[in-house]
CSV table of C-alpha atoms in Angstrom, one decimal:
chain,number,residue,atom,x,y,z
K,1,ASP,CA,128.6,131.3,57.9
K,2,ILE,CA,124.8,131.8,58.1
K,3,ALA,CA,124.8,133.5,55.0
K,4,PHE,CA,126.5,130.6,53.2
K,5,ALA,CA,123.9,128.2,54.7
K,6,VAL,CA,121.1,130.4,53.2
K,7,TYR,CA,122.9,130.4,49.9
K,8,ILE,CA,123.0,126.7,49.8
K,9,ILE,CA,119.4,126.3,50.7
K,10,LEU,CA,118.1,128.8,48.3
K,11,THR,CA,120.4,127.4,45.5
K,12,GLY,CA,118.9,124.1,46.1
K,13,ARG,CA,115.3,125.3,46.2
K,14,TYR,CA,115.5,127.4,42.9
K,15,THR,CA,117.5,125.4,40.7
K,16,ILE,CA,115.8,122.0,40.8
K,17,GLY,CA,115.5,121.0,37.3
K,18,SER,CA,118.2,123.5,36.1
K,19,ASN,CA,121.1,122.2,33.9
K,20,PRO,CA,124.1,122.1,36.5
K,21,ALA,CA,126.7,122.9,33.9
K,22,LEU,CA,125.1,126.2,33.0
K,23,LEU,CA,124.7,127.2,36.6
K,24,ALA,CA,128.4,126.7,37.0
K,25,ILE,CA,129.4,128.6,33.9
K,26,ARG,CA,127.1,131.5,35.0
K,27,GLN,CA,128.6,131.5,38.5
K,28,LEU,CA,132.1,131.3,37.2
K,29,PHE,CA,131.4,134.3,34.9
K,30,PHE,CA,129.7,136.5,37.4
K,31,ASN,CA,132.7,135.8,39.8
K,32,THR,CA,135.0,136.7,37.2
K,33,ILE,CA,133.4,139.9,36.5
K,34,ILE,CA,133.1,140.8,40.3
K,35,ALA,CA,136.7,140.0,41.0
K,36,PHE,CA,137.9,142.2,37.9
K,37,ILE,CA,135.8,144.9,39.3
K,38,CYS,CA,137.3,144.5,42.8
K,39,MET,CA,140.7,144.4,41.4
K,40,LEU,CA,140.3,147.6,39.4
K,41,PHE,CA,138.8,149.2,42.5
K,42,GLU,CA,142.0,148.3,44.5
K,43,TYR,CA,144.2,149.5,41.6
K,44,TYR,CA,142.7,152.9,41.0
K,45,PHE,CA,141.6,153.9,44.5
K,46,LYS,CA,143.9,152.0,46.9
K,47,LYS,CA,147.1,152.2,44.5
K,48,VAL,CA,147.6,148.4,44.8
K,49,PRO,CA,149.5,147.4,41.7
K,50,ILE,CA,148.4,144.5,39.7
K,51,ASN,CA,150.8,141.4,40.2
K,52,ILE,CA,150.5,138.3,38.2
K,53,PRO,CA,152.5,135.6,39.7
K,54,ASN,CA,155.4,134.1,37.7
K,55,ASP,CA,156.1,131.1,40.0
K,56,THR,CA,156.1,127.7,38.3
K,57,SER,CA,154.6,126.0,41.2
K,58,PHE,CA,151.8,128.4,41.5
K,59,TRP,CA,150.8,127.8,37.8
K,60,SER,CA,151.2,124.2,37.8
K,61,SER,CA,148.9,124.0,40.8
K,62,VAL,CA,146.4,126.3,38.9
K,63,ILE,CA,146.5,123.8,35.9
K,64,PHE,CA,146.1,120.7,38.2
K,65,ILE,CA,143.0,122.1,40.0
K,66,SER,CA,141.5,123.4,36.7
K,67,PHE,CA,142.0,119.9,35.2
K,68,PHE,CA,140.6,118.2,38.4
K,69,THR,CA,137.6,120.2,38.5
K,70,VAL,CA,136.7,119.8,34.8
K,71,ASN,CA,136.8,116.1,35.2
K,72,VAL,CA,134.8,116.0,38.3
K,73,LEU,CA,132.0,118.0,36.6
């Protein structure tokens, strides 16, 4: 919680005058890379299988949230 507050303060301080769209793209890119590395770590070291959900309600929620987020930005 304190780390998140420090993150918000530092982000506001160092990103004044920056393009918010580029910041969002960079953040999504690096979050994707870090999540992929963590997924591979769990797969190889913890032997957790990689499962992709096949539930229609899950994917419709993902599409709805993606569409809503893109339109808000």
